CSV table of C-alpha atoms in Angstrom, one decimal:
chain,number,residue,atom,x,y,z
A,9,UNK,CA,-0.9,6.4,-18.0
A,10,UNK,CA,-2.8,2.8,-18.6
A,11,UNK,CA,-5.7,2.2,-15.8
A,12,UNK,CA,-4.4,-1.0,-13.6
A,13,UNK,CA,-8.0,-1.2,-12.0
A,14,UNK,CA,-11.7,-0.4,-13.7
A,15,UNK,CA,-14.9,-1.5,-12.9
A,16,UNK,CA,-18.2,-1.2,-14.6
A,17,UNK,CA,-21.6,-0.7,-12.7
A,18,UNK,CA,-20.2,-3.3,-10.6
A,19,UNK,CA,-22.6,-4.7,-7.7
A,20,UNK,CA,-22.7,-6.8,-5.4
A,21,UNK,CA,-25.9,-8.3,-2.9
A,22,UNK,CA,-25.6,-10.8,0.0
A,23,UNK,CA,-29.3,-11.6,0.5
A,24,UNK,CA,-31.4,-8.8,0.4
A,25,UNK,CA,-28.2,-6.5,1.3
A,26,UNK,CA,-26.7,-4.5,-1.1
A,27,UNK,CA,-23.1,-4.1,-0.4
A,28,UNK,CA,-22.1,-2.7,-3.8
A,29,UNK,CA,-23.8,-0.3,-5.6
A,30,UNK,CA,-22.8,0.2,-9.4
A,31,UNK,CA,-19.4,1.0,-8.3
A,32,UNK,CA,-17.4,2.7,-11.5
A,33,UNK,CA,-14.0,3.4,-10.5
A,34,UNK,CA,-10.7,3.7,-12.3
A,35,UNK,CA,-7.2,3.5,-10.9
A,36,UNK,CA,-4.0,4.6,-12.8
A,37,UNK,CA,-0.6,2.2,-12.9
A,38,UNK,CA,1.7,4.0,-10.6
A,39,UNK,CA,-0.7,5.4,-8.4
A,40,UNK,CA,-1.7,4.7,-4.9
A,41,UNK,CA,-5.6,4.7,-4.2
A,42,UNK,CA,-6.8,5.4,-0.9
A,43,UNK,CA,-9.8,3.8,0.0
A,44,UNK,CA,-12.2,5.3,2.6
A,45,UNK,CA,-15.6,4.3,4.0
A,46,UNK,CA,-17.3,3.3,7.6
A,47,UNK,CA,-18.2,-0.1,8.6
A,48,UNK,CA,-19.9,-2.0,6.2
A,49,UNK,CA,-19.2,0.7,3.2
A,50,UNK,CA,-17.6,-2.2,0.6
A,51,UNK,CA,-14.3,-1.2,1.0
A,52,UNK,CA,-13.7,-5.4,1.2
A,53,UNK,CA,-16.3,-6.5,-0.8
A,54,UNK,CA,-14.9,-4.7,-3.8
A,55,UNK,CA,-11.4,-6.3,-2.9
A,56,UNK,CA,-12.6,-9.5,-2.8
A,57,UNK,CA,-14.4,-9.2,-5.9
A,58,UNK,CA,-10.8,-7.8,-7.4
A,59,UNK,CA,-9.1,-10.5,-6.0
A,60,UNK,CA,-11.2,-12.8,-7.5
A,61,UNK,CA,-12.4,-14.0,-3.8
A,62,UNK,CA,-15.8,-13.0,-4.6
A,63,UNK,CA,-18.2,-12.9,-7.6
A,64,UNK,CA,-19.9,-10.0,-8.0
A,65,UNK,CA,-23.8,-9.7,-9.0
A,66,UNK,CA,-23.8,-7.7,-11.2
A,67,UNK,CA,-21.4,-5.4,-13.5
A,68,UNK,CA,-17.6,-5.7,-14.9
A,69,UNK,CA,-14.4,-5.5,-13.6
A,70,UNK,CA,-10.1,-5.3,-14.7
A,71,UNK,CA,-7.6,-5.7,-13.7
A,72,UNK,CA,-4.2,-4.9,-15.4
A,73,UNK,CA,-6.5,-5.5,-18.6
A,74,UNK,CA,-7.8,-9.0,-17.6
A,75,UNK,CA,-11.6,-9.0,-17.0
A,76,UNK,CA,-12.0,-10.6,-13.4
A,77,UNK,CA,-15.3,-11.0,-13.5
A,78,UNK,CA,-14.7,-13.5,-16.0
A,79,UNK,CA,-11.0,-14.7,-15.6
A,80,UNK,CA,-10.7,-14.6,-12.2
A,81,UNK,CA,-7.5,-16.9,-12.6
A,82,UNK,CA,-6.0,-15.2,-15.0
A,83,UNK,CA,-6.4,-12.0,-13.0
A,84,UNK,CA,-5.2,-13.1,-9.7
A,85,UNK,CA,-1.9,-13.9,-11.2
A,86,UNK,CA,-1.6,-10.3,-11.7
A,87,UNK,CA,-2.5,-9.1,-7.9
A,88,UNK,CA,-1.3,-9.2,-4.8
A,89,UNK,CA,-3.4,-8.5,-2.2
A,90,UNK,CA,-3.8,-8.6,1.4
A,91,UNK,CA,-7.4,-9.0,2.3
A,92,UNK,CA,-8.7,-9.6,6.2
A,93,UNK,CA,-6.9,-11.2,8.2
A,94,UNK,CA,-3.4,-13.0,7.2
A,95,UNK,CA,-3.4,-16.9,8.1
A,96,UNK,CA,0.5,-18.0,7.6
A,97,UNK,CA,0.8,-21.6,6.6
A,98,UNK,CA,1.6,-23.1,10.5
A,99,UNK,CA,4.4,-26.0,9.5
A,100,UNK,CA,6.4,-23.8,7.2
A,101,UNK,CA,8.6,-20.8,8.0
A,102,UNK,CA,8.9,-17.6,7.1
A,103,UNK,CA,11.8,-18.3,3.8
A,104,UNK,CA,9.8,-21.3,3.1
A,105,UNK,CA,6.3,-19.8,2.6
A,106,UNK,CA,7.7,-17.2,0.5
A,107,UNK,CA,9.8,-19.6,-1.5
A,108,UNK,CA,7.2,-21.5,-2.1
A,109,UNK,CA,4.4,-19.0,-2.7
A,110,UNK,CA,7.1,-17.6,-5.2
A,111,UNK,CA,7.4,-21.0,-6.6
A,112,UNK,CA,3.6,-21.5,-7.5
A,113,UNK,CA,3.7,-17.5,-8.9
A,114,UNK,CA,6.9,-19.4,-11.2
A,115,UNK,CA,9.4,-17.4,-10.3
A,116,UNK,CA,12.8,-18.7,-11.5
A,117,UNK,CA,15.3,-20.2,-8.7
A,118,UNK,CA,17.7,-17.6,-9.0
A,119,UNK,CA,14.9,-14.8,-9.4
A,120,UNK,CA,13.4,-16.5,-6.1
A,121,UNK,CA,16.5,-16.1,-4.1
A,122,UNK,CA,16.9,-12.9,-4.8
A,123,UNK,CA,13.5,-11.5,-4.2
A,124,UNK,CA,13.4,-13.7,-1.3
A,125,UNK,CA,15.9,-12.3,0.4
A,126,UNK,CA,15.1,-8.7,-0.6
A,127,UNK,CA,11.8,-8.7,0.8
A,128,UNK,CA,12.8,-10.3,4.0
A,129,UNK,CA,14.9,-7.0,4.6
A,130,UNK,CA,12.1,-5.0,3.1
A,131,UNK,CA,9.7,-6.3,5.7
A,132,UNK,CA,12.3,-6.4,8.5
A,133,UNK,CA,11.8,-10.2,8.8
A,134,UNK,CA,15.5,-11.6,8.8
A,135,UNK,CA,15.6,-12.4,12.1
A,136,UNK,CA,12.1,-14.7,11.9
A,137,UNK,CA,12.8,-16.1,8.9
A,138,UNK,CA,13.2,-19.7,10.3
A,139,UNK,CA,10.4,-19.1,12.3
A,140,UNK,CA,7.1,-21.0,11.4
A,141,UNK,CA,3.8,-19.5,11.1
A,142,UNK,CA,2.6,-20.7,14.1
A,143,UNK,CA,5.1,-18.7,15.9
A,144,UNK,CA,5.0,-15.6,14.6
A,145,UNK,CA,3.1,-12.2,16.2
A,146,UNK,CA,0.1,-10.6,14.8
A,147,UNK,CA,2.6,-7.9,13.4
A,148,UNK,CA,4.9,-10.4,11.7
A,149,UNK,CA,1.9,-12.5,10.3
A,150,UNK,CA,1.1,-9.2,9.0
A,151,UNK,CA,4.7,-8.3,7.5
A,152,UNK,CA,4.8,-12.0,6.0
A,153,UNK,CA,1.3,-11.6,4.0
A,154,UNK,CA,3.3,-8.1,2.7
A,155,UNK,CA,5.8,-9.5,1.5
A,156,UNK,CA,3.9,-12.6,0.0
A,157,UNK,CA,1.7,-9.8,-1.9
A,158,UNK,CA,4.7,-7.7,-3.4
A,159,UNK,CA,7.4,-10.5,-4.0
A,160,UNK,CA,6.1,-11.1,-7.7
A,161,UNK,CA,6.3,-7.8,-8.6
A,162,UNK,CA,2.4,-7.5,-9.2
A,163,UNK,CA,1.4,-4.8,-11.4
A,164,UNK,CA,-1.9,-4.5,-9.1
A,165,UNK,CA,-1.6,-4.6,-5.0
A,166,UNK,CA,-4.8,-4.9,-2.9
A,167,UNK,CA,-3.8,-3.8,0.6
A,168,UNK,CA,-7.0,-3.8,2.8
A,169,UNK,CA,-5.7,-2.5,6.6
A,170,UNK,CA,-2.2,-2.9,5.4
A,171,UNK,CA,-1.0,-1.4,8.7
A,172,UNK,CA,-3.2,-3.5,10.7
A,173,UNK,CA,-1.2,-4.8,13.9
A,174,UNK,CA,1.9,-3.1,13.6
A,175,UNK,CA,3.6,-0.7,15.6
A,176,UNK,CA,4.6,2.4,14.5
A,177,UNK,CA,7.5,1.9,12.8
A,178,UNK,CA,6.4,-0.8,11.1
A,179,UNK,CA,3.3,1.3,9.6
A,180,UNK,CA,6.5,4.1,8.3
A,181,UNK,CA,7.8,1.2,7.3
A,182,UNK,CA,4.7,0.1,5.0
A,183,UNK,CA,4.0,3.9,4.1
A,184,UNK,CA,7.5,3.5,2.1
A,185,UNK,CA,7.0,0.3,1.0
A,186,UNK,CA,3.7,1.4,-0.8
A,187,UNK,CA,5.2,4.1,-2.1
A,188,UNK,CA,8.6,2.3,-3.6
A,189,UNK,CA,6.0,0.0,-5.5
A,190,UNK,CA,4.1,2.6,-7.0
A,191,UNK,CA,7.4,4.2,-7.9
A,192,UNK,CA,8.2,1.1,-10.4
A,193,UNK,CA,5.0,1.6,-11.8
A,194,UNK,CA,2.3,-0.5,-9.7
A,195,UNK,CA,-1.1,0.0,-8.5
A,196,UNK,CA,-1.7,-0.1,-5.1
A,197,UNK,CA,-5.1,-0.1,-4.0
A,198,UNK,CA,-5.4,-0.1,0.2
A,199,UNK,CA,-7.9,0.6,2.9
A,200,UNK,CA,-6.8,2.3,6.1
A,201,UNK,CA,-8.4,3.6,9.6
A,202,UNK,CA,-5.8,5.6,9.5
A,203,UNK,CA,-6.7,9.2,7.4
A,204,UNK,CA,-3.8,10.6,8.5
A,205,UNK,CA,-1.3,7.4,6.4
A,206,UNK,CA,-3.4,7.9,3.6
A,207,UNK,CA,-3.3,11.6,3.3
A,208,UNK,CA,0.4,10.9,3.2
A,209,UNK,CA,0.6,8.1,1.0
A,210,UNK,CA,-2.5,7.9,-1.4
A,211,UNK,CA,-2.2,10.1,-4.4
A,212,UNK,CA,-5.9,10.2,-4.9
A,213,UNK,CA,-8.9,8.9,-2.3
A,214,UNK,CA,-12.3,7.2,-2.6
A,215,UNK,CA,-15.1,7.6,-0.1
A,216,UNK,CA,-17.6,4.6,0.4
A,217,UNK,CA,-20.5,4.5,1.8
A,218,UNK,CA,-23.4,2.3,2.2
A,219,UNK,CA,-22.4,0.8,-1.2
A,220,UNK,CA,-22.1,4.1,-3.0
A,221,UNK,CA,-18.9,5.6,-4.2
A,222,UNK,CA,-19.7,9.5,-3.4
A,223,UNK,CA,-16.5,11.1,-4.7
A,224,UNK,CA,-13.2,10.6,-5.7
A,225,UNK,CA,-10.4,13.4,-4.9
A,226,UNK,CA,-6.6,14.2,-5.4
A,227,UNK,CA,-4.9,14.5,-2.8
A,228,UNK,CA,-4.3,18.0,-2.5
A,229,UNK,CA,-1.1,19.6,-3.1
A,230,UNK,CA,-0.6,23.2,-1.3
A,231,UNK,CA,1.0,25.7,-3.4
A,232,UNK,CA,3.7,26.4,-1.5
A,233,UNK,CA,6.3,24.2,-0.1
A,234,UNK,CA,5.6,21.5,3.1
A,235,UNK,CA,7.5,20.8,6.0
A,236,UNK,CA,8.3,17.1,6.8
A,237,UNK,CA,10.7,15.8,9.2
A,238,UNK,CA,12.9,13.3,7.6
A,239,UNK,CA,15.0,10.7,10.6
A,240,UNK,CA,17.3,7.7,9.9
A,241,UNK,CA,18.2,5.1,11.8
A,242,UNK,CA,21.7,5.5,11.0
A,243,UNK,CA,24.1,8.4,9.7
A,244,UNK,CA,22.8,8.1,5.9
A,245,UNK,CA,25.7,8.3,3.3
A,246,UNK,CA,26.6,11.9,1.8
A,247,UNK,CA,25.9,10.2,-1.5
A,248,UNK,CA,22.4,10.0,-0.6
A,249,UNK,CA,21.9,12.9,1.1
A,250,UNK,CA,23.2,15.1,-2.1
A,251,UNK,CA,21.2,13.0,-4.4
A,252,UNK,CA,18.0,13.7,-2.4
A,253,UNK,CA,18.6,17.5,-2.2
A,254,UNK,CA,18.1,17.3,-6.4
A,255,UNK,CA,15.4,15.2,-6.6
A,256,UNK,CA,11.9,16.7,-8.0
A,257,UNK,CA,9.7,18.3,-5.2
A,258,UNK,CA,12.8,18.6,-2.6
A,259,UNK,CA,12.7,22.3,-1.9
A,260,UNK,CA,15.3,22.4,1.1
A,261,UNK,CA,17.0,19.4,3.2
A,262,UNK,CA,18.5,21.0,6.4
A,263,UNK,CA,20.0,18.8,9.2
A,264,UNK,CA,18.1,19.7,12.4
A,265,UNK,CA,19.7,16.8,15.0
A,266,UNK,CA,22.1,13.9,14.0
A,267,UNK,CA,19.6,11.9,12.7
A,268,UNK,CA,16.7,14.3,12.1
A,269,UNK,CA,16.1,16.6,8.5
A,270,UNK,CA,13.8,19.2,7.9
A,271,UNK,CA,12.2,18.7,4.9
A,272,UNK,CA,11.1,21.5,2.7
A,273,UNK,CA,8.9,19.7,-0.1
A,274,UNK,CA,6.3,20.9,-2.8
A,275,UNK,CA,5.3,18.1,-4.9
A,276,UNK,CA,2.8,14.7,-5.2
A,277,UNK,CA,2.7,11.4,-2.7
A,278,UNK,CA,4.5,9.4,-6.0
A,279,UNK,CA,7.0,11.9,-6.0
A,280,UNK,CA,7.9,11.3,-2.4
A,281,UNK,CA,8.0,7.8,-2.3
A,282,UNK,CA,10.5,8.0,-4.9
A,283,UNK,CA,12.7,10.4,-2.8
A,284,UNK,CA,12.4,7.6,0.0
A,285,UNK,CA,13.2,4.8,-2.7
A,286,UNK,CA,16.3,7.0,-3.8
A,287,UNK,CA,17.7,7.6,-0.5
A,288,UNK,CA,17.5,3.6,0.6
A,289,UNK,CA,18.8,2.7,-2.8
A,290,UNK,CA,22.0,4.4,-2.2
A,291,UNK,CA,22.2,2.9,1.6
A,292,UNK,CA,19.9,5.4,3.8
A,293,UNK,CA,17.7,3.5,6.2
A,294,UNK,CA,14.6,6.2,6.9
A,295,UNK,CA,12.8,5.4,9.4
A,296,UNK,CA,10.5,8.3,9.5
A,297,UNK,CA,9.1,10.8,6.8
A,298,UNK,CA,5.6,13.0,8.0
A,299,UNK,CA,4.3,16.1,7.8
A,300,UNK,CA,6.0,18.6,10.5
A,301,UNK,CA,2.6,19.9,10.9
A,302,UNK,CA,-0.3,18.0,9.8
A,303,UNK,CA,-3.3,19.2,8.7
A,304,UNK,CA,-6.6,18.1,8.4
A,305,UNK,CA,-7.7,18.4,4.5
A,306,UNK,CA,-8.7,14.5,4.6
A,307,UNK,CA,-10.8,14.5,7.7
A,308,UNK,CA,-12.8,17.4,6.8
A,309,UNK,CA,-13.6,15.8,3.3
A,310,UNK,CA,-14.7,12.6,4.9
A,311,UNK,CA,-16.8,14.2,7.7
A,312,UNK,CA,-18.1,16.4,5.3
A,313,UNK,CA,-18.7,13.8,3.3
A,314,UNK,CA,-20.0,10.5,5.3
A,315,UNK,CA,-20.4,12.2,8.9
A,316,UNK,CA,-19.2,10.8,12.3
A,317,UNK,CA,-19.7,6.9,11.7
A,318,UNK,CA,-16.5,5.3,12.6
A,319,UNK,CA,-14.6,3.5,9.5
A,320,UNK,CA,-14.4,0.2,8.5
């Protein structure tokens, strides 16, 4: 596959603080990179130098081919990112922010509408959408600068705390999200607190610290088959149900309660979100897909790695 994301030695100093140190880093189309550091690691810095928010000191970086570092323009209309803390225009409302951040992106009117409305039942925002900025929660300002990022189609996402502020369905609801846009082929480069979303959702991880990018790692993939729990918010079609049992990595689906599988699954993170993206394409509404027994494979790497400081 093409790399979405490299960078080159790429540094960056506030002052006499170094919070980048000659970070090279490549990230495939199609895959989802998990992020990982402590406070003040970079995690942000590097996704505002990306984004083309910040200019780094020193070094190069791409972005779906486009050198930011010296197009930043020309990059940014290739990402979309989510970095720190959304700030939704106050006057507008929810359809008429994303209609008109689609508009400046030039999407097409009749594209527009469409993705418009997909994304607001995506992001579970029908019922706000004539709400204005001003109005909306801290978890539906979050939702909103979601579904500003993916409404585009970007090639690249930057999701920095992507879960931040929502409640628990609304983070399942962003672990399939992420995963239905690397299954049509994106990058999606996010931070988390959370080890345990990313060991579900990242296909490979990168742990920050102090500036330093001290390993990179794929998720691991046990031999033998994993047990998830699968739920729906409604009775999901037959159709969907029999297309899921053939898709690659689906070992066994066996109805445990009316709305709750047991999932039997040996295969990668992409993999999975494409089961997810199969079943809601054919009407399913999941609202829950985790590990029936989680392990602990990511923790142990990062406190093995960067000790007991708390993460960023």
């Amino acid at each position: 596959m093409a790399l979405a994301i490299r960078t080159e030695s790429l540094s960056k100093a506030y002052g006499r603080v170094l919070a980048l140190r000659g970070l090279d880093l490549e990230v495939e189309e199609g895959t989802v990179f998990g992020y990982l550091g402590p406070n003040g690691a970079g995690k942000t810095t590097t996704m505002k130098i990306l984004s083309g928010l910040a200019r780094a000191t020193a070094g190069r970086a791409w972005v779906a081919g486009v050198e930011v570092t010296a197009n930043p323009r020309a990059a940014q209309a290739l990402i979309g990112a989510v970095v720190e803390v959304p700030r939704p225009y106050p006057h507008l409302t929810v359809a008429e922010t994303l209609r008109y951040l689609g508009e400046l992106r030039g999407l097409k009117t009749r594209v527009l509408n469409r993705r418009v409305e997909e994304v607001l039942g995506l992001l579970g925002l029908e019922q706000v959408a004539g709400r204005r900025g001003s109005q909306l929660s801290r978890g539906m300002q979050q939702r909103l600068a979601l579904g500003a990022a993916i409404l585009a189609s970007p090639p690249v996402l930057l999701l920095d705390e992507p879960t931040s502020g929502l409640d628990p369905a609304g983070i399942v609801e962003v672990r399939n999200l992420v995963r239905q846009e690397a299954a049509r082929g994106a990058a999606v480069f996010l931070s988390s607190h959370l080890l345990r979303e990313v060991q579900e959702t990242a296909d490979v991880v990168g742990f920050l610290h102090r500036g330093v990018l001290l390993r990179v790692a794929r998720v691991s993939e046990d031999a033998g088959a994993e047990s998830y729990i699968l739920e729906f918010a409604q009775e999901p079609p037959a159709e969907a149900l029999e297309v899921a049992s053939r898709m690659p990595g689906v070992v066994s689906l066996e109805r445990k309660a009316p709305l709750r599988f047991a999932l039997g699954f040996r295969g990668s993170p992409t993999e999975r979100g494409e089961l997810v993206a199969a079943l809601v394409r054919r009407g399913a509404k999941v609202s829950y897909l985790g590990l029936a027994s989680p392990g602990g494979s990511l923790e142990e790497m990062y406190i093995s790695l960067i000790g007991g400081e708390g993460e960023e």
